[in-house]
Coordinates of C-alpha atoms and ligand atoms in Angstrom, one line a residue:
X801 CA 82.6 146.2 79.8
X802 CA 86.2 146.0 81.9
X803 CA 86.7 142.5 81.7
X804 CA 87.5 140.8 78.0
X805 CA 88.8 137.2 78.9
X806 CA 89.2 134.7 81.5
X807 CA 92.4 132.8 81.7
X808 CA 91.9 129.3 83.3
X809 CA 95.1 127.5 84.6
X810 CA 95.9 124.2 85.2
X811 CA 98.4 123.3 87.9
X812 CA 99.1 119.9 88.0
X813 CA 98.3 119.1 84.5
X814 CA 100.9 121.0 83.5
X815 CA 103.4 118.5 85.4
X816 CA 101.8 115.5 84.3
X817 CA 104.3 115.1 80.9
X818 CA 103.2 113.5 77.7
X819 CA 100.1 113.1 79.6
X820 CA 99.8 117.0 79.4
X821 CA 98.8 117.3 75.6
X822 CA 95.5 114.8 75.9
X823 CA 94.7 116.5 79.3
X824 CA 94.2 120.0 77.4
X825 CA 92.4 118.8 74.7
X826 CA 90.0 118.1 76.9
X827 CA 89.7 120.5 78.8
X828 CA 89.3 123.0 76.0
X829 CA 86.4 120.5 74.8
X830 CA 85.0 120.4 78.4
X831 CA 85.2 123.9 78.4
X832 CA 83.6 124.9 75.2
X833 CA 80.9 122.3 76.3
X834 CA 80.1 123.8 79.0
X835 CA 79.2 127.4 78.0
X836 CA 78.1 126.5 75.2
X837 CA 74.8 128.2 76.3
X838 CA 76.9 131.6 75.7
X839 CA 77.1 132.8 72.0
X840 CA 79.9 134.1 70.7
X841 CA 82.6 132.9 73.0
X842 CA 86.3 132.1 71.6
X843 CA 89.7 130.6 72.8
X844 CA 93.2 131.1 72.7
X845 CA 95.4 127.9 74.4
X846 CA 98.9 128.7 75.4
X847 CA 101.1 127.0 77.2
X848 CA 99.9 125.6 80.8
X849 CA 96.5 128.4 80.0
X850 CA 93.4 128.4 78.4
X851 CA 92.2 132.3 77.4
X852 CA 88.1 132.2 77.0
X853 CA 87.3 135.4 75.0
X854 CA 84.0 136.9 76.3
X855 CA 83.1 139.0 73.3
X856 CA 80.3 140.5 74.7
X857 CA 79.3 138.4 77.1
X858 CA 78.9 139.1 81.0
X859 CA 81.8 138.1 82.7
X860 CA 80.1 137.0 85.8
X861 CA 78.0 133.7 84.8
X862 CA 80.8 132.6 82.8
X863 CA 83.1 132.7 85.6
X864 CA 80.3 131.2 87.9
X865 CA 80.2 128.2 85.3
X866 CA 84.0 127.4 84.9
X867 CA 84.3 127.3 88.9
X868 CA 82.9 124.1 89.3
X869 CA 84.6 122.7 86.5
X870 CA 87.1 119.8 87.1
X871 CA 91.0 120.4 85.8
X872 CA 90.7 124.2 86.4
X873 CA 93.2 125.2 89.4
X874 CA 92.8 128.7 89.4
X875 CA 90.8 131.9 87.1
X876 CA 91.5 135.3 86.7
X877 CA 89.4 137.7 85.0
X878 CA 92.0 139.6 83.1
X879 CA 91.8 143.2 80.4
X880 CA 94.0 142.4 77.3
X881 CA 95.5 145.0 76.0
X882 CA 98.6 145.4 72.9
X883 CA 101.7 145.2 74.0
X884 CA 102.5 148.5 74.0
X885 CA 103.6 150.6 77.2
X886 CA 101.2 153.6 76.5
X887 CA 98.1 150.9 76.3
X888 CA 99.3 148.7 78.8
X889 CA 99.8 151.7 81.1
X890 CA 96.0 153.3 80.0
X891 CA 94.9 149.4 81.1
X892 CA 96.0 149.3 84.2
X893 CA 94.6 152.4 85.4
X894 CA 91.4 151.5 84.1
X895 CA 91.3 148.1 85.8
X896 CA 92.6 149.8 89.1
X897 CA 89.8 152.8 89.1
X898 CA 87.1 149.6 88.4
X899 CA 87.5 148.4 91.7
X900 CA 84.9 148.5 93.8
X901 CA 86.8 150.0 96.9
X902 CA 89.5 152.2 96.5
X903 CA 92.7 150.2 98.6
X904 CA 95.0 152.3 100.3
X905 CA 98.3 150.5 99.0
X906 CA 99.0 148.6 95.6
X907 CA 101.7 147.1 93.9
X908 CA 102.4 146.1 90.4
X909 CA 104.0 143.0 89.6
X910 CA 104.8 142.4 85.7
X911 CA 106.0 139.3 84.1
X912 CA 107.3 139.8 80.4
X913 CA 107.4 136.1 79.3
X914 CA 107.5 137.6 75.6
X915 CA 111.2 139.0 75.5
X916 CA 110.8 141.1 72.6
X917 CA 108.8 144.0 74.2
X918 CA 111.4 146.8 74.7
X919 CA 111.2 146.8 78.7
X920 CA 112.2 144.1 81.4
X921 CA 109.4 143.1 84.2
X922 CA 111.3 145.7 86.7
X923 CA 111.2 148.5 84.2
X924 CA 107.3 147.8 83.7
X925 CA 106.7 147.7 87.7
X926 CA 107.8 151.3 88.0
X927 CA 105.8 152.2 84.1
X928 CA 103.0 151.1 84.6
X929 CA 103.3 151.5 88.6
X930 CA 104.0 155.8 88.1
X931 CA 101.2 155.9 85.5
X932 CA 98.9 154.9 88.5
X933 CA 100.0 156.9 90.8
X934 CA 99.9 160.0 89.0
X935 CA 96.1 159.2 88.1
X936 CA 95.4 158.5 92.0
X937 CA 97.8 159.9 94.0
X938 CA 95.7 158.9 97.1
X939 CA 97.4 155.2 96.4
X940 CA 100.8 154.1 98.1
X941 CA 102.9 151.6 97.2
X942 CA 103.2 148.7 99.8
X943 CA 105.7 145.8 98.5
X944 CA 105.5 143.7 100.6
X945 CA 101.8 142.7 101.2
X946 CA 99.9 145.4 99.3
X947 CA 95.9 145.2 99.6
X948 CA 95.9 145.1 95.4
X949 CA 98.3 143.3 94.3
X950 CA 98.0 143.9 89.9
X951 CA 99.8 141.8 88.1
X952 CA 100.8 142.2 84.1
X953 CA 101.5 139.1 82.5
X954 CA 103.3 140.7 79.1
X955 CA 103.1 137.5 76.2
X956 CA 103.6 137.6 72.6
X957 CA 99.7 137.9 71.5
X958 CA 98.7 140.3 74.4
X959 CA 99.3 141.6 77.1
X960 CA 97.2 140.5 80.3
X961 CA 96.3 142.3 83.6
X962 CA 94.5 140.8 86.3
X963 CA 94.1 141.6 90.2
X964 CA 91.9 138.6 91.1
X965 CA 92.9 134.7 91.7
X966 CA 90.2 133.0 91.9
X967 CA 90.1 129.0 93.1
X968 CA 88.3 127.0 90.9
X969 CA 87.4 123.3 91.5
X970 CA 90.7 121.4 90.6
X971 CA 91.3 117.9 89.8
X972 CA 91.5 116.5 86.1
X973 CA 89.3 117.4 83.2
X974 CA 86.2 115.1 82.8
X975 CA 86.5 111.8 81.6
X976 CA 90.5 112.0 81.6
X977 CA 91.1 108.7 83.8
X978 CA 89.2 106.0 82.6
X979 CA 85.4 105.0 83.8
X980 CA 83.6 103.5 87.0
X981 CA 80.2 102.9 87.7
X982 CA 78.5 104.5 91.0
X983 CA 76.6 102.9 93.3
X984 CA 74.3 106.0 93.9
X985 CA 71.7 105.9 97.0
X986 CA 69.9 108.6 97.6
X987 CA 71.5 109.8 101.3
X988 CA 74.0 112.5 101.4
X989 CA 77.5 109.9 100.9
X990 CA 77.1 108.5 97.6
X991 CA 76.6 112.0 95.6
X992 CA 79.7 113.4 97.5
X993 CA 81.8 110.0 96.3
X994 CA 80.7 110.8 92.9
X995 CA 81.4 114.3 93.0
X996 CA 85.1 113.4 94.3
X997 CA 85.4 111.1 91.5
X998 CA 84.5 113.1 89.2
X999 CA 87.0 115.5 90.2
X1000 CA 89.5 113.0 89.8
X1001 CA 88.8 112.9 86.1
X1002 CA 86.8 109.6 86.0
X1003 CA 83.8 109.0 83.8
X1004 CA 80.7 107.6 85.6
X1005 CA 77.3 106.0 85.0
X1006 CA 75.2 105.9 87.8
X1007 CA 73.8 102.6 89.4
X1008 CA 70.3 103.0 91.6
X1009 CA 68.7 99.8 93.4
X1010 CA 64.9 100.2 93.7
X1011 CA 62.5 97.9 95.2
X1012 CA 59.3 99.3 93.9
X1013 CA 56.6 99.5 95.4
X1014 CA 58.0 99.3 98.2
X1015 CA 60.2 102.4 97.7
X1016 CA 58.2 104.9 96.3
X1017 CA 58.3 107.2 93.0
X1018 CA 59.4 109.9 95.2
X1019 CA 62.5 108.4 96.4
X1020 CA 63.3 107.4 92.3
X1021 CA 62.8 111.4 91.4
X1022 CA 65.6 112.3 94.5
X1023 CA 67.7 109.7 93.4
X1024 CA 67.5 111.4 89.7
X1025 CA 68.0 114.8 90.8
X1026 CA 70.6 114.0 92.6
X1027 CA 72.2 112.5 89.5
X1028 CA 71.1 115.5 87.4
X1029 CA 73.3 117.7 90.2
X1030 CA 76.4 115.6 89.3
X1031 CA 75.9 115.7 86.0
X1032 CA 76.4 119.7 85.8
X1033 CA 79.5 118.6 87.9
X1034 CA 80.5 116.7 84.4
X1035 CA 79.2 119.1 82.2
X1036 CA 78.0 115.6 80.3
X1037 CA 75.0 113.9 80.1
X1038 CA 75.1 111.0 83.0
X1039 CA 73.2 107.7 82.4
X1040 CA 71.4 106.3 85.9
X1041 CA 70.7 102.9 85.6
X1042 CA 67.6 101.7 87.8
X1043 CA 68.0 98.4 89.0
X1044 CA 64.4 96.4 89.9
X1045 CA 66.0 95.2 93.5
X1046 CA 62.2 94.0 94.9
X1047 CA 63.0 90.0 94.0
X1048 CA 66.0 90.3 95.5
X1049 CA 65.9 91.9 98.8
X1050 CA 62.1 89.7 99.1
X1051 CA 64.1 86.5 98.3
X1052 CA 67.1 87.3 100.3
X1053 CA 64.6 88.4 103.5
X1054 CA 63.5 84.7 102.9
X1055 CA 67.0 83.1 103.7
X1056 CA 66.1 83.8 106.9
X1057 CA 69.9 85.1 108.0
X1058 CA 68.5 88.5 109.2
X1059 CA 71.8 89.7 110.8
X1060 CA 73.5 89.2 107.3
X1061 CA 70.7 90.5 104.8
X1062 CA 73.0 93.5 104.5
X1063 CA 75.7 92.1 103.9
X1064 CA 74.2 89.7 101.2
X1065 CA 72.1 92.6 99.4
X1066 CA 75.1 95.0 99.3
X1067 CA 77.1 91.7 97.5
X1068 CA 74.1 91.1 95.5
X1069 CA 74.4 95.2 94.4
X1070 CA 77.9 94.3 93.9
X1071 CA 77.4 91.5 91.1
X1072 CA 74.8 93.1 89.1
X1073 CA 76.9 96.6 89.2
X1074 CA 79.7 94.5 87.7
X1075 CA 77.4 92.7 84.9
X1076 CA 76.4 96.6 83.6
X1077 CA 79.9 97.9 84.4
X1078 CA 80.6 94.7 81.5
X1079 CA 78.6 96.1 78.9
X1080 CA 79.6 100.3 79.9
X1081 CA 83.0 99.3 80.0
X1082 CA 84.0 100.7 83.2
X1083 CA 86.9 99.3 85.1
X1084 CA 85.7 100.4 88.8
X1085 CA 83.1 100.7 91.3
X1086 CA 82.8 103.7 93.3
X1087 CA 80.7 103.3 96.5
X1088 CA 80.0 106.5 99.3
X1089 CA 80.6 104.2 102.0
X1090 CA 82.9 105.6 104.8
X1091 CA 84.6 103.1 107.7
X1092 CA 82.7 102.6 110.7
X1093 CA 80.0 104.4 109.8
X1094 CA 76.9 101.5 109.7
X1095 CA 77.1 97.7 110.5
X1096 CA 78.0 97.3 106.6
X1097 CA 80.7 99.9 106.4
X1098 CA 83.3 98.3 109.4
X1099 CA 86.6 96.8 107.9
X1100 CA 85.4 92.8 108.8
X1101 CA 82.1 94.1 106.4
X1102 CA 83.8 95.9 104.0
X1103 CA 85.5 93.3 103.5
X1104 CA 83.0 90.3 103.0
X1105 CA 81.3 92.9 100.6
X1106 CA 83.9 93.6 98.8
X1107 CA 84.9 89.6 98.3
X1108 CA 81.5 89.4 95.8
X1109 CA 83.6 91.8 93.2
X1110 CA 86.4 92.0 91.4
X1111 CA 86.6 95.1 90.1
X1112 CA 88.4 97.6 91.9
X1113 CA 86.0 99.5 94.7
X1114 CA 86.8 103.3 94.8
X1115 CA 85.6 105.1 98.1
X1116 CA 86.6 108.2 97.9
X1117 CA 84.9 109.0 101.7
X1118 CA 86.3 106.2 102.8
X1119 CA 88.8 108.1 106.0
X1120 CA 86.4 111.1 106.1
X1121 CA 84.0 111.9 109.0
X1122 CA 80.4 112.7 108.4
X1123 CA 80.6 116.6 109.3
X1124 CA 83.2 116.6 106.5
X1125 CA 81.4 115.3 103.9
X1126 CA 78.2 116.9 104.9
X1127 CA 80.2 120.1 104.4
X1128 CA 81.3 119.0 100.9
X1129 CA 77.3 117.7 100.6
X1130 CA 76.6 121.5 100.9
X1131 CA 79.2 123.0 98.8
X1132 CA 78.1 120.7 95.9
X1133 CA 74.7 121.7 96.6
X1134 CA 73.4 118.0 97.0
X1135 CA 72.6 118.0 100.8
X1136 CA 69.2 119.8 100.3
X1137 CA 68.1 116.8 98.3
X1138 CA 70.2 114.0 100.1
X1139 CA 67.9 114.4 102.9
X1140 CA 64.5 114.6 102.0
X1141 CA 62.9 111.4 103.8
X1142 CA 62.5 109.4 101.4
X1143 CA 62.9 105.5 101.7
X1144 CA 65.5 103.6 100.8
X1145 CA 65.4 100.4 99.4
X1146 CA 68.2 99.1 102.3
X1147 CA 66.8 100.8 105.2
X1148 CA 63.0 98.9 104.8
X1149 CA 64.9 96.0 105.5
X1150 CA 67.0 96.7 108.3
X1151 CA 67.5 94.5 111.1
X1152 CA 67.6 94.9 114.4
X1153 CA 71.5 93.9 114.8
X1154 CA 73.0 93.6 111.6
X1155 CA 76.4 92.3 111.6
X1156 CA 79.6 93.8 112.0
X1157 CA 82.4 90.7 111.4
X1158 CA 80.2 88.5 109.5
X1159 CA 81.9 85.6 107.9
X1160 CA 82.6 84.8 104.7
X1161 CA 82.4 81.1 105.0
X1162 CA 78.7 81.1 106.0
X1163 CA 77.5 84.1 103.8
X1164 CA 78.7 81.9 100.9
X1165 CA 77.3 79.1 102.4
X1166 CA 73.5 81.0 102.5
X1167 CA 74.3 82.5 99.3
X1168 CA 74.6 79.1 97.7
X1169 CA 71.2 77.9 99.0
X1170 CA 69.5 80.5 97.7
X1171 CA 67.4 79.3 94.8
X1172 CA 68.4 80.2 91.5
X1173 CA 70.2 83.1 92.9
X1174 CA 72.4 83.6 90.2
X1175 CA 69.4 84.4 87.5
X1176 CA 67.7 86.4 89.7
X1177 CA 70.9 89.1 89.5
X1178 CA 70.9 88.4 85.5
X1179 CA 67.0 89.2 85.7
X1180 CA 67.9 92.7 87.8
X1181 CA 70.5 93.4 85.3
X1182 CA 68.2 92.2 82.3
X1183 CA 65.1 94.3 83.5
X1184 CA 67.5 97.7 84.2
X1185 CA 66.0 100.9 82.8
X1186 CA 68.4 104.2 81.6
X1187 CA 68.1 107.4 82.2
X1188 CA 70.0 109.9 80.4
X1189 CA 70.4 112.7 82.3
X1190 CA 71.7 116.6 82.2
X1191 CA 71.1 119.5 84.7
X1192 CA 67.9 120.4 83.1
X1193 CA 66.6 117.5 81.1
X1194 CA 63.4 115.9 81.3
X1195 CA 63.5 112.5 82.2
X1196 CA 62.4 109.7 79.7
X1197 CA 63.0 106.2 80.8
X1198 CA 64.3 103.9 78.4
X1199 CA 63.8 100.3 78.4
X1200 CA 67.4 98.4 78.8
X1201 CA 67.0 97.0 75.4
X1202 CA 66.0 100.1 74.1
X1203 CA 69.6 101.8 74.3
X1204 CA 71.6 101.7 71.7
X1205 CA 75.6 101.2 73.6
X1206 CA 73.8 97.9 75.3
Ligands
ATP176 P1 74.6 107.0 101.4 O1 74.5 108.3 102.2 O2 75.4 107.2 100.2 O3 73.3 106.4 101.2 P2 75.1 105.5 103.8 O4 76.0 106.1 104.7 O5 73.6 105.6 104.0 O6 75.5 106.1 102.3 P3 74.7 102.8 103.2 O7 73.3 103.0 103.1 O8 75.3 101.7 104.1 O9 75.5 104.0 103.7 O10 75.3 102.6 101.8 C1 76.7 102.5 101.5 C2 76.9 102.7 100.0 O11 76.2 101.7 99.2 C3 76.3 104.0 99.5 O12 77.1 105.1 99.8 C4 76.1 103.7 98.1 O13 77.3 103.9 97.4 C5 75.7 102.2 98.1 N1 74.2 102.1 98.1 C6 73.4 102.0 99.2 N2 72.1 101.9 98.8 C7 72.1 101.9 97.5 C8 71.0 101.9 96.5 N3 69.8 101.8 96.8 N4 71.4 102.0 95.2 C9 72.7 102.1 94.9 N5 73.7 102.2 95.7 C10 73.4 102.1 97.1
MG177 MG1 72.1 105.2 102.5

């Protein structure tokens, strides 16, 4: 097998100061979580890099797997070799006569961070450069914008060659910038918020509103794969917390304010996310709303929503236009699912003209009629099941009580 390592790199992180040490523990963690469905695997962290040694293993499906990974900028495949020219030269023609197409020009471009080895980066160029050439003299040399461009990265430990740079997903590591529940529906938004969010390093539980029977166990199963999806994206198990949202939407179709019963269920959604978002300890709420949108997602709206909470609201789709984040959708490999017809709870009870600038003043005012409005969210929150969910799991549904962090 060619390839014996991947090295992961981390951009940004690498800027990010004190910060930098707590970022890469993480990672490596996030990392070694993440394939640990592949035996034999071990790392080397240097400065700004990560080095997973494949021992054995395929290099493809690991690769495939650290791609979607947040806090990885970029991945190379790479052959290690001893940092010695005769090796380094015997690596390099090995690597170049593995490609799959012969290219017509190359270039080597060496590095020697270690400063010990006996040759400067220039010296190595035309080394390990000649060496090729001699072994495939149809080759040229092309400087300036080769078709192979093979790079030797000379270090203390190793030396590493690569030809590939391979984008990964970017963003921070998993769980690096503190925790936020979100709201997830089942349409094609919410899963791409939580999939940005994600990639901005935030923890997340996952909040559903149901309104069985009325929604049907078919829309609850989308809703969980669709968390399942984003919890690959974590590379952690995600909890889903189902939310019985029948009394509620029934009670606040009673009120009688049909234009507003948007507005009033997504506030309602709002104050029983931040009673669980209490007890997880999460400091935000991240929604897939995106302006203009629906009725619910102009500014006025967004705004009477938003009045019902006090945690920060994240919405990470917020400027985005729908063909943008249906791409995203596709990419992530939640659109398939997103629109499966399904009910949801909010579109049974959809007016005819819901409002656009409702005002505060009166929503309050309805709000505050409602009877016993206020235990009827404790209720919600009281009678919430958990899921806990990874790629491939099973689902078992606990009872809120049940769970042990409640
Ligand atoms: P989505 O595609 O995410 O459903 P949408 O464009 O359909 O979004 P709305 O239905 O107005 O917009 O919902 C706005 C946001 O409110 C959603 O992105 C989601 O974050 C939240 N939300 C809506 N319905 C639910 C629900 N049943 N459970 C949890 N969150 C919900
Ligand atoms: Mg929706």
């Amino acid at each position: 097998m060619l390839y014996d390592q991947i090295v992961l790199r981390y951009g940004d992180l690498t800027v990010k100061g004190k910060n930098r040490n707590r970022f890469e523990k993480r990672m490596l963690e996030q990392v070694k979580q993440s394939l640990c469905a592949f035996e034999h695997i071990t790392y080397f962290k240097s400065f700004g890099r990560l080095y997973v040694k494949l021992n054995g293993n395929p290099y493809e499906p690991v690769a495939n797997r650290l791609k979607d990974l947040f806090g990885i900028v970029t991945l190379s495949p790479v052959v290690s070799a001893e940092p010695d020219l005769e090796k380094i030269r015997a690596a390099a023609l090995e690597l170049m006569l593995s490609l799959p197409e012969t290219p017509a020009t190359f270039k080597v471009s060496a590095k020697r961070a270690w400063k010990k080895f006996p040759h400067t980066s220039q010296e190595m160029n035309h080394l390990v450069g000649g060496h090729v050439l001699r072994a495939m003299p149809e080759l040229k040399v092309n400087v300036n914008k080769p078709d192979v461009e093979l790079r030797v990265d000379i270090q203390e430990e190793a030396t590493y060659l690569f030809y590939e740079i391979i984008p990964a997903a970017g963003g921070f590591p998993y769980a690096s910038n503190g925790k936020a529940m979100l709201l997830l529906s089942g349409g094609i938004d919410s899963p791409v918020a939580g999939w940005m969010a994600l990639r901005k390093g935030l923890e997340l539980e996952a909040v559903h509103f149901h309104s069985y029977p009325f929604t049907s166990d078919k829309a609850k199963e989308k809703v969980i794969e669709l968390a399942k999806r984003l919890s690959y994206f974590s590379g952690e198990p995600l909890k889903l917390h189902l939310v019985p949202f029948t009394e509620i939407q029934t009670t606040l179709a009673a009120a009688k304010s049909d234009n507003l019963i948007i507005t009033l269920m997504r506030r309602a959604m709002l104050r029983i996310t931040e009673q669980l978002a209490e007890r997880s300890g999460a400091n935000g709420i991240v929604t897939g709303e995106s302006l203009g949108q629906v009725a619910s997602q102009t500014l006025p709206s967004m705004n009477v929503i938003g009045r019902a909470a006090e945690l920060p609201l994240l919405k990470p789709l917020v400027m985005m236009d729908k063909q943008e984040i249906i791409n995203v959708a596709e990419r992530i490999g939640t659109f398939e699912t997103s629109i499966l017809p399904y009910e949801d709870c909010c579109t049974l009870f959809l007016p005819k003209s819901p409002s656009t600038n409702p005002n505060l003043r009166i929503v309050e005012k309805v709000e505050s009629l409602i009877p016993q409005y206020y235990e009827l969210l404790n209720a919600a929150t009281e009678g919430t099941e958990v899921l806990v969910l990874t790629p491939g799991s099973q689902t078992a549904i606990q009872a809120a009580g049940e769970d042990s962090w409640f």
